Amino acid sequence: MAYNITLIPGDGVGPEITEATKRVLEATGVKFNWELGEVGSYAMEKYGTPLPASVIESVKKNKVAIKGPVTTPVGSGFRSVNVALRKELELYVCLRPCKTYKGVPSRFDNIDLVMVRENLEDLYAGIEYEKGTPEVANLIKFIADSKKGAIRPDSGISIKPISEFRSKRIVKFAFDYARLNHRKKVTAVHKANIMKFSDGLFLSCAREVAKGYTDIEFEDRIVDNMSMQLVQKPQQFDVIVAPNLYGDILSDLCAGLVGGLGVAPGANLSEDLAIFEATHGSAPKYTGMNKVNPMAMMLSGVMMLRHLGEKDAAQRVEKAIAGVIAEGIDVTYDFKPLSPEKAVGTSQVADAVIKKMHRA
Ligand code: NAD
């Protein structure tokens, strides 16, 4: 049987790492029917939209996709394709495991934690009011009239909605994931001391959900303290659950703890759909250079294989990647900080992983 999978190469370095990942996944012997989904700047040029409806339909039909990163123009241009995909498909979970592989240049060597990030609300909701518009003036007047405070008239405003339903849903996912994966603790991250009605709501929802999981330890941390503790003593954490923005920032921090974005995989999940993608972005300055590390996307592919129930293939790919990292020869520049001239390129990493898999 072949799996129907939507393959979204993205833009920037996306197509290169997607090709490398596709080759590795195919080398497992598992059969795939890839359905191409073009998004981002290439789709903009070809179809006049960065997110054609056909891509959404393809993911809905196939239920599983693997995706390269997509550039989001800063300040102007089209809105984030990534955010739009998550919203359109109600992909409410962003799941990002961070673990150290032997041989990765990093400060710590025994980290194994999982970030569970809420994907649909918070400051990421995209509800924004531009400086100088009548809408922002109305909002500023409303806030002043309701005696909530004075906002300067030359302000732009971004709204931070946090709901009871979505907070409970993401925390429940974190606990269920912890239980299923034999993990011991869930840490909820917030800034409830300052944002009482948004982060405060998230925290009270987390506490309530935690009551239903007496077999798993629960604790909470204020996000600034959490950042410091993650840098100083990351081993104390297991599963971390956070609203969207803190989850976004802490995911990159956690990636940094385990050797960088080159080995940080991820998945965006709904009740029945899954899009697997690396934590990193499109690294535009390296586009077409066969330079960046494809392992984060390959490890996202490992997550996809597990999701499909292909546990043996997943294990083989992960072991081969770990082997290539441990040898430290066929690795990209990010794993060769002291001798970057000895680094290999994206496609050579795929060759090395495939070779290792076949030798095992
Ligand atoms: P980025 O993650 O693309 O790159 C930051 C830096 O990290 C790079 O310059 C590079 O030095 C390093 N890096 C990233 N991926 C690497 C890899 N695989 N191997 C080795 N080094 C790697 O972050 P950015 O520069 O802030 O964002 C670039 C674009 O990507 C932006 O438009 C942003 O919006 C977008 N983005 C997309 C996604 C996504 O598609 N899911 C996620 C994050 C950012």
PDB file of N, CA, C and O and ligand atoms in Angstrom, residues 10-13 17 67-74 80-83 86 96 117 124 248 252 259-264 268 277-286 291-297 332-335 346, ligand 1:
ATOM      1  N   GLY A  10       7.555  24.439  -0.210  1.00  0.00           N
ATOM      2  CA  GLY A  10       7.747  25.790   0.322  1.00  0.00           C
ATOM      3  C   GLY A  10       8.667  26.598  -0.572  1.00  0.00           C
ATOM      4  O   GLY A  10       8.781  26.341  -1.769  1.00  0.00           O
ATOM      5  N   ASP A  11       9.361  27.594   0.012  1.00  0.00           N
ATOM      6  CA  ASP A  11      10.303  28.392  -0.794  1.00  0.00           C
ATOM      7  C   ASP A  11      11.610  28.569  -0.024  1.00  0.00           C
ATOM      8  O   ASP A  11      11.847  27.886   0.968  1.00  0.00           O
ATOM      9  N   GLY A  12      12.468  29.490  -0.465  1.00  0.00           N
ATOM     10  CA  GLY A  12      13.786  29.608   0.171  1.00  0.00           C
ATOM     11  C   GLY A  12      14.528  28.281   0.063  1.00  0.00           C
ATOM     12  O   GLY A  12      14.575  27.677  -1.013  1.00  0.00           O
ATOM     13  N   VAL A  13      15.040  27.792   1.193  1.00  0.00           N
ATOM     14  CA  VAL A  13      15.755  26.500   1.167  1.00  0.00           C
ATOM     15  C   VAL A  13      14.790  25.312   1.168  1.00  0.00           C
ATOM     16  O   VAL A  13      15.240  24.160   1.110  1.00  0.00           O
ATOM     17  N   ILE A  17      15.660  21.001   0.946  1.00  0.00           N
ATOM     18  CA  ILE A  17      15.562  20.069   2.081  1.00  0.00           C
ATOM     19  C   ILE A  17      14.401  19.100   1.876  1.00  0.00           C
ATOM     20  O   ILE A  17      14.436  17.976   2.354  1.00  0.00           O
ATOM     21  N   LYS A  67       6.015  19.428   4.855  1.00  0.00           N
ATOM     22  CA  LYS A  67       6.120  20.775   4.294  1.00  0.00           C
ATOM     23  C   LYS A  67       7.486  21.397   4.570  1.00  0.00           C
ATOM     24  O   LYS A  67       8.022  21.286   5.680  1.00  0.00           O
ATOM     25  N   GLY A  68       8.024  22.063   3.563  1.00  0.00           N
ATOM     26  CA  GLY A  68       9.215  22.891   3.752  1.00  0.00           C
ATOM     27  C   GLY A  68       8.795  24.255   4.270  1.00  0.00           C
ATOM     28  O   GLY A  68       7.604  24.582   4.268  1.00  0.00           O
ATOM     29  N   PRO A  69       9.758  25.068   4.694  1.00  0.00           N
ATOM     30  CA  PRO A  69       9.408  26.391   5.218  1.00  0.00           C
ATOM     31  C   PRO A  69       8.959  27.359   4.116  1.00  0.00           C
ATOM     32  O   PRO A  69       9.299  27.167   2.952  1.00  0.00           O
ATOM     33  N   VAL A  70       8.215  28.368   4.530  1.00  0.00           N
ATOM     34  CA  VAL A  70       7.716  29.380   3.593  1.00  0.00           C
ATOM     35  C   VAL A  70       8.060  30.764   4.146  1.00  0.00           C
ATOM     36  O   VAL A  70       7.823  31.045   5.316  1.00  0.00           O
ATOM     37  N   THR A  71       8.594  31.610   3.277  1.00  0.00           N
ATOM     38  CA  THR A  71       8.958  32.981   3.674  1.00  0.00           C
ATOM     39  C   THR A  71       7.704  33.803   3.931  1.00  0.00           C
ATOM     40  O   THR A  71       6.740  33.719   3.170  1.00  0.00           O
ATOM     41  N   THR A  72       7.734  34.592   5.010  1.00  0.00           N
ATOM     42  CA  THR A  72       6.670  35.571   5.239  1.00  0.00           C
ATOM     43  C   THR A  72       7.293  36.948   5.129  1.00  0.00           C
ATOM     44  O   THR A  72       8.150  37.303   5.936  1.00  0.00           O
ATOM     45  N   PRO A  73       6.893  37.733   4.107  1.00  0.00           N
ATOM     46  CA  PRO A  73       7.482  39.069   3.984  1.00  0.00           C
ATOM     47  C   PRO A  73       7.196  39.888   5.256  1.00  0.00           C
ATOM     48  O   PRO A  73       6.088  39.825   5.792  1.00  0.00           O
ATOM     49  N   VAL A  74       8.209  40.612   5.750  1.00  0.00           N
ATOM     50  CA  VAL A  74       8.028  41.391   6.990  1.00  0.00           C
ATOM     51  C   VAL A  74       7.359  42.724   6.674  1.00  0.00           C
ATOM     52  O   VAL A  74       7.766  43.420   5.740  1.00  0.00           O
ATOM     53  N   SER A  80       1.218  35.515   6.468  1.00  0.00           N
ATOM     54  CA  SER A  80       1.912  34.235   6.610  1.00  0.00           C
ATOM     55  C   SER A  80       1.095  33.056   6.079  1.00  0.00           C
ATOM     56  O   SER A  80      -0.027  32.804   6.517  1.00  0.00           O
ATOM     57  N   VAL A  81       1.692  32.327   5.136  1.00  0.00           N
ATOM     58  CA  VAL A  81       1.073  31.103   4.609  1.00  0.00           C
ATOM     59  C   VAL A  81       0.985  30.068   5.728  1.00  0.00           C
ATOM     60  O   VAL A  81       0.024  29.305   5.823  1.00  0.00           O
ATOM     61  N   ASN A  82       2.007  30.073   6.586  1.00  0.00           N
ATOM     62  CA  ASN A  82       2.038  29.091   7.676  1.00  0.00           C
ATOM     63  C   ASN A  82       0.864  29.298   8.622  1.00  0.00           C
ATOM     64  O   ASN A  82       0.171  28.361   8.996  1.00  0.00           O
ATOM     65  N   VAL A  83       0.651  30.567   8.993  1.00  0.00           N
ATOM     66  CA  VAL A  83      -0.453  30.876   9.901  1.00  0.00           C
ATOM     67  C   VAL A  83      -1.780  30.555   9.214  1.00  0.00           C
ATOM     68  O   VAL A  83      -2.678  29.956   9.818  1.00  0.00           O
ATOM     69  N   ARG A  86      -2.498  26.812   9.176  1.00  0.00           N
ATOM     70  CA  ARG A  86      -2.896  26.327  10.506  1.00  0.00           C
ATOM     71  C   ARG A  86      -4.340  26.716  10.804  1.00  0.00           C
ATOM     72  O   ARG A  86      -5.112  25.922  11.337  1.00  0.00           O
ATOM     73  N   ARG A  96       6.721  20.028  19.084  1.00  0.00           N
ATOM     74  CA  ARG A  96       8.131  20.129  18.712  1.00  0.00           C
ATOM     75  C   ARG A  96       9.027  19.409  19.727  1.00  0.00           C
ATOM     76  O   ARG A  96       9.355  19.966  20.779  1.00  0.00           O
ATOM     77  N   ARG A 117       2.785  23.698  21.613  1.00  0.00           N
ATOM     78  CA  ARG A 117       2.420  25.110  21.453  1.00  0.00           C
ATOM     79  C   ARG A 117       1.019  25.239  20.885  1.00  0.00           C
ATOM     80  O   ARG A 117       0.688  24.558  19.902  1.00  0.00           O
ATOM     81  N   TYR A 124      -0.800  35.796  17.757  1.00  0.00           N
ATOM     82  CA  TYR A 124      -0.692  35.256  16.402  1.00  0.00           C
ATOM     83  C   TYR A 124      -2.031  35.238  15.675  1.00  0.00           C
ATOM     84  O   TYR A 124      -2.097  34.824  14.525  1.00  0.00           O
ATOM     85  N   ASP A 248       6.268  29.746  20.455  1.00  0.00           N
ATOM     86  CA  ASP A 248       7.081  30.021  19.273  1.00  0.00           C
ATOM     87  C   ASP A 248       8.511  30.366  19.699  1.00  0.00           C
ATOM     88  O   ASP A 248       9.493  29.799  19.212  1.00  0.00           O
ATOM     89  N   ASP A 252      12.333  27.888  19.579  1.00  0.00           N
ATOM     90  CA  ASP A 252      13.659  28.203  19.021  1.00  0.00           C
ATOM     91  C   ASP A 252      14.718  28.112  20.109  1.00  0.00           C
ATOM     92  O   ASP A 252      15.832  27.653  19.867  1.00  0.00           O
ATOM     93  N   GLY A 259      21.396  21.903  19.791  1.00  0.00           N
ATOM     94  CA  GLY A 259      22.310  21.944  18.639  1.00  0.00           C
ATOM     95  C   GLY A 259      21.813  22.797  17.494  1.00  0.00           C
ATOM     96  O   GLY A 259      22.441  22.845  16.441  1.00  0.00           O
ATOM     97  N   GLY A 260      20.691  23.457  17.664  1.00  0.00           N
ATOM     98  CA  GLY A 260      20.259  24.416  16.645  1.00  0.00           C
ATOM     99  C   GLY A 260      19.096  23.945  15.812  1.00  0.00           C
ATOM    100  O   GLY A 260      18.595  22.822  15.945  1.00  0.00           O
ATOM    101  N   LEU A 261      18.696  24.851  14.903  1.00  0.00           N
ATOM    102  CA  LEU A 261      17.500  24.599  14.099  1.00  0.00           C
ATOM    103  C   LEU A 261      17.674  23.440  13.130  1.00  0.00           C
ATOM    104  O   LEU A 261      16.704  22.859  12.663  1.00  0.00           O
ATOM    105  N   GLY A 262      18.915  23.070  12.869  1.00  0.00           N
ATOM    106  CA  GLY A 262      19.189  21.975  11.926  1.00  0.00           C
ATOM    107  C   GLY A 262      18.685  20.627  12.394  1.00  0.00           C
ATOM    108  O   GLY A 262      18.584  19.688  11.607  1.00  0.00           O
ATOM    109  N   VAL A 263      18.368  20.500  13.688  1.00  0.00           N
ATOM    110  CA  VAL A 263      17.869  19.204  14.199  1.00  0.00           C
ATOM    111  C   VAL A 263      16.572  19.360  15.001  1.00  0.00           C
ATOM    112  O   VAL A 263      16.298  18.570  15.896  1.00  0.00           O
ATOM    113  N   ALA A 264      15.788  20.392  14.683  1.00  0.00           N
ATOM    114  CA  ALA A 264      14.551  20.624  15.434  1.00  0.00           C
ATOM    115  C   ALA A 264      13.331  20.349  14.547  1.00  0.00           C
ATOM    116  O   ALA A 264      12.931  21.194  13.742  1.00  0.00           O
ATOM    117  N   ASN A 268       2.304  20.006  12.950  1.00  0.00           N
ATOM    118  CA  ASN A 268       1.095  20.781  13.230  1.00  0.00           C
ATOM    119  C   ASN A 268      -0.075  19.826  13.094  1.00  0.00           C
ATOM    120  O   ASN A 268      -0.252  19.201  12.041  1.00  0.00           O
ATOM    121  N   GLU A 277       6.651  19.564   9.694  1.00  0.00           N
ATOM    122  CA  GLU A 277       7.605  20.553   9.181  1.00  0.00           C
ATOM    123  C   GLU A 277       8.637  20.888  10.245  1.00  0.00           C
ATOM    124  O   GLU A 277       8.370  20.793  11.446  1.00  0.00           O
ATOM    125  N   ALA A 278       9.819  21.294   9.783  1.00  0.00           N
ATOM    126  CA  ALA A 278      10.885  21.687  10.705  1.00  0.00           C
ATOM    127  C   ALA A 278      10.494  22.970  11.442  1.00  0.00           C
ATOM    128  O   ALA A 278       9.629  23.721  10.981  1.00  0.00           O
ATOM    129  N   THR A 279      11.150  23.213  12.578  1.00  0.00           N
ATOM    130  CA  THR A 279      10.907  24.457  13.315  1.00  0.00           C
ATOM    131  C   THR A 279      11.447  25.668  12.550  1.00  0.00           C
ATOM    132  O   THR A 279      10.878  26.753  12.593  1.00  0.00           O
ATOM    133  N   HIS A 280      12.532  25.456  11.804  1.00  0.00           N
ATOM    134  CA  HIS A 280      13.202  26.611  11.186  1.00  0.00           C
ATOM    135  C   HIS A 280      12.429  27.188  10.011  1.00  0.00           C
ATOM    136  O   HIS A 280      11.491  26.584   9.492  1.00  0.00           O
ATOM    137  N   GLY A 281      12.868  28.390   9.604  1.00  0.00           N
ATOM    138  CA  GLY A 281      12.242  29.073   8.489  1.00  0.00           C
ATOM    139  C   GLY A 281      12.960  28.793   7.178  1.00  0.00           C
ATOM    140  O   GLY A 281      13.733  27.825   7.072  1.00  0.00           O
ATOM    141  N   SER A 282      12.735  29.682   6.202  1.00  0.00           N
ATOM    142  CA  SER A 282      13.196  29.425   4.833  1.00  0.00           C
ATOM    143  C   SER A 282      14.633  29.855   4.579  1.00  0.00           C
ATOM    144  O   SER A 282      15.110  29.742   3.452  1.00  0.00           O
ATOM    145  N   ALA A 283      15.316  30.367   5.624  1.00  0.00           N
ATOM    146  CA  ALA A 283      16.728  30.785   5.537  1.00  0.00           C
ATOM    147  C   ALA A 283      17.060  31.339   4.143  1.00  0.00           C
ATOM    148  O   ALA A 283      17.926  30.784   3.441  1.00  0.00           O
ATOM    149  N   PRO A 284      16.410  32.429   3.715  1.00  0.00           N
ATOM    150  CA  PRO A 284      16.491  32.870   2.311  1.00  0.00           C
ATOM    151  C   PRO A 284      17.915  33.082   1.802  1.00  0.00           C
ATOM    152  O   PRO A 284      18.192  32.833   0.630  1.00  0.00           O
ATOM    153  N   LYS A 285      18.824  33.498   2.708  1.00  0.00           N
ATOM    154  CA  LYS A 285      20.167  33.805   2.191  1.00  0.00           C
ATOM    155  C   LYS A 285      20.901  32.551   1.692  1.00  0.00           C
ATOM    156  O   LYS A 285      21.893  32.658   0.984  1.00  0.00           O
ATOM    157  N   TYR A 286      20.425  31.372   2.039  1.00  0.00           N
ATOM    158  CA  TYR A 286      21.069  30.134   1.591  1.00  0.00           C
ATOM    159  C   TYR A 286      20.324  29.447   0.440  1.00  0.00           C
ATOM    160  O   TYR A 286      20.659  28.325   0.062  1.00  0.00           O
ATOM    161  N   LYS A 291      23.307  24.038   0.987  1.00  0.00           N
ATOM    162  CA  LYS A 291      24.146  24.308   2.155  1.00  0.00           C
ATOM    163  C   LYS A 291      23.520  23.906   3.484  1.00  0.00           C
ATOM    164  O   LYS A 291      24.183  23.379   4.361  1.00  0.00           O
ATOM    165  N   VAL A 292      22.205  24.165   3.651  1.00  0.00           N
ATOM    166  CA  VAL A 292      21.624  24.003   4.999  1.00  0.00           C
ATOM    167  C   VAL A 292      21.381  22.542   5.356  1.00  0.00           C
ATOM    168  O   VAL A 292      21.341  21.665   4.498  1.00  0.00           O
ATOM    169  N   ASN A 293      21.182  22.352   6.639  1.00  0.00           N
ATOM    170  CA  ASN A 293      21.001  21.017   7.208  1.00  0.00           C
ATOM    171  C   ASN A 293      19.573  20.499   6.946  1.00  0.00           C
ATOM    172  O   ASN A 293      18.607  21.121   7.395  1.00  0.00           O
ATOM    173  N   PRO A 294      19.438  19.385   6.262  1.00  0.00           N
ATOM    174  CA  PRO A 294      18.083  18.862   6.006  1.00  0.00           C
ATOM    175  C   PRO A 294      17.561  17.979   7.137  1.00  0.00           C
ATOM    176  O   PRO A 294      16.462  17.443   7.048  1.00  0.00           O
ATOM    177  N   MET A 295      18.363  17.798   8.211  1.00  0.00           N
ATOM    178  CA  MET A 295      17.987  16.806   9.224  1.00  0.00           C
ATOM    179  C   MET A 295      16.721  17.167   9.991  1.00  0.00           C
ATOM    180  O   MET A 295      15.971  16.279  10.404  1.00  0.00           O
ATOM    181  N   ALA A 296      16.475  18.473  10.190  1.00  0.00           N
ATOM    182  CA  ALA A 296      15.255  18.853  10.917  1.00  0.00           C
ATOM    183  C   ALA A 296      14.026  18.412  10.128  1.00  0.00           C
ATOM    184  O   ALA A 296      13.055  17.910  10.701  1.00  0.00           O
ATOM    185  N   MET A 297      14.089  18.574   8.813  1.00  0.00           N
ATOM    186  CA  MET A 297      12.943  18.131   8.010  1.00  0.00           C
ATOM    187  C   MET A 297      12.903  16.601   7.938  1.00  0.00           C
ATOM    188  O   MET A 297      11.829  16.001   7.958  1.00  0.00           O
ATOM    189  N   THR A 332      26.498  19.181   7.739  1.00  0.00           N
ATOM    190  CA  THR A 332      26.517  20.535   7.182  1.00  0.00           C
ATOM    191  C   THR A 332      27.268  21.512   8.104  1.00  0.00           C
ATOM    192  O   THR A 332      27.653  21.163   9.219  1.00  0.00           O
ATOM    193  N   TYR A 333      27.403  22.735   7.631  1.00  0.00           N
ATOM    194  CA  TYR A 333      28.260  23.743   8.293  1.00  0.00           C
ATOM    195  C   TYR A 333      27.901  24.001   9.764  1.00  0.00           C
ATOM    196  O   TYR A 333      28.772  24.287  10.574  1.00  0.00           O
ATOM    197  N   ASP A 334      26.585  23.858  10.080  1.00  0.00           N
ATOM    198  CA  ASP A 334      26.159  24.156  11.456  1.00  0.00           C
ATOM    199  C   ASP A 334      26.720  23.145  12.455  1.00  0.00           C
ATOM    200  O   ASP A 334      26.810  23.442  13.645  1.00  0.00           O
ATOM    201  N   PHE A 335      27.113  21.959  11.958  1.00  0.00           N
ATOM    202  CA  PHE A 335      27.715  20.950  12.838  1.00  0.00           C
ATOM    203  C   PHE A 335      29.234  20.943  12.720  1.00  0.00           C
ATOM    204  O   PHE A 335      29.895  20.067  13.275  1.00  0.00           O
ATOM    205  N   THR A 346      23.551  19.887   1.550  1.00  0.00           N
ATOM    206  CA  THR A 346      22.242  19.290   1.856  1.00  0.00           C
ATOM    207  C   THR A 346      22.075  17.897   1.225  1.00  0.00           C
ATOM    208  O   THR A 346      21.720  16.938   1.909  1.00  0.00           O
TER     209      THR A 346
HETATM  210  P1  NAD B   1      15.266  30.920   9.707  1.00  0.00           P
HETATM  211  O1  NAD B   1      14.923  29.794  10.609  1.00  0.00           O
HETATM  212  O2  NAD B   1      14.872  30.781   8.299  1.00  0.00           O
HETATM  213  O3  NAD B   1      16.840  31.131   9.704  1.00  0.00           O
HETATM  214  C1  NAD B   1      17.575  31.730  10.738  1.00  0.00           C
HETATM  215  C2  NAD B   1      19.013  31.253  10.628  1.00  0.00           C
HETATM  216  O4  NAD B   1      19.086  29.946  11.193  1.00  0.00           O
HETATM  217  C3  NAD B   1      19.519  31.090   9.208  1.00  0.00           C
HETATM  218  O5  NAD B   1      20.036  32.253   8.691  1.00  0.00           O
HETATM  219  C4  NAD B   1      20.541  30.031   9.367  1.00  0.00           C
HETATM  220  O6  NAD B   1      21.738  30.611   9.822  1.00  0.00           O
HETATM  221  C5  NAD B   1      19.974  29.145  10.449  1.00  0.00           C
HETATM  222  N1  NAD B   1      19.231  28.006   9.906  1.00  0.00           N
HETATM  223  C6  NAD B   1      17.897  27.902   9.693  1.00  0.00           C
HETATM  224  N2  NAD B   1      17.599  26.704   9.206  1.00  0.00           N
HETATM  225  C7  NAD B   1      18.758  26.031   9.104  1.00  0.00           C
HETATM  226  C8  NAD B   1      19.107  24.735   8.650  1.00  0.00           C
HETATM  227  N3  NAD B   1      18.180  23.860   8.210  1.00  0.00           N
HETATM  228  N4  NAD B   1      20.414  24.375   8.669  1.00  0.00           N
HETATM  229  C9  NAD B   1      21.333  25.203   9.116  1.00  0.00           C
HETATM  230  N5  NAD B   1      21.096  26.452   9.558  1.00  0.00           N
HETATM  231  C10 NAD B   1      19.806  26.855   9.552  1.00  0.00           C
HETATM  232  O7  NAD B   1      14.665  32.229  10.372  1.00  0.00           O
HETATM  233  P2  NAD B   1      14.425  33.673   9.782  1.00  0.00           P
HETATM  234  O8  NAD B   1      15.631  34.106   9.001  1.00  0.00           O
HETATM  235  O9  NAD B   1      13.970  34.471  10.916  1.00  0.00           O
HETATM  236  O10 NAD B   1      13.200  33.492   8.795  1.00  0.00           O
HETATM  237  C11 NAD B   1      13.301  33.402   7.394  1.00  0.00           C
HETATM  238  C12 NAD B   1      11.899  33.318   6.806  1.00  0.00           C
HETATM  239  O11 NAD B   1      11.287  32.089   7.180  1.00  0.00           O
HETATM  240  C13 NAD B   1      10.965  34.428   7.304  1.00  0.00           C
HETATM  241  O12 NAD B   1      10.238  34.888   6.204  1.00  0.00           O
HETATM  242  C14 NAD B   1      10.060  33.731   8.303  1.00  0.00           C
HETATM  243  O13 NAD B   1       8.807  34.332   8.388  1.00  0.00           O
HETATM  244  C15 NAD B   1       9.982  32.350   7.709  1.00  0.00           C
HETATM  245  N6  NAD B   1       9.653  31.290   8.673  1.00  0.00           N
HETATM  246  C16 NAD B   1       8.898  30.272   8.193  1.00  0.00           C
HETATM  247  C17 NAD B   1       8.605  29.209   9.024  1.00  0.00           C
HETATM  248  C18 NAD B   1       7.779  28.082   8.469  1.00  0.00           C
HETATM  249  O14 NAD B   1       7.609  27.986   7.265  1.00  0.00           O
HETATM  250  N7  NAD B   1       7.231  27.214   9.291  1.00  0.00           N
HETATM  251  C19 NAD B   1       9.095  29.165  10.331  1.00  0.00           C
HETATM  252  C20 NAD B   1       9.901  30.211  10.771  1.00  0.00           C
HETATM  253  C21 NAD B   1      10.178  31.272   9.922  1.00  0.00           C
END
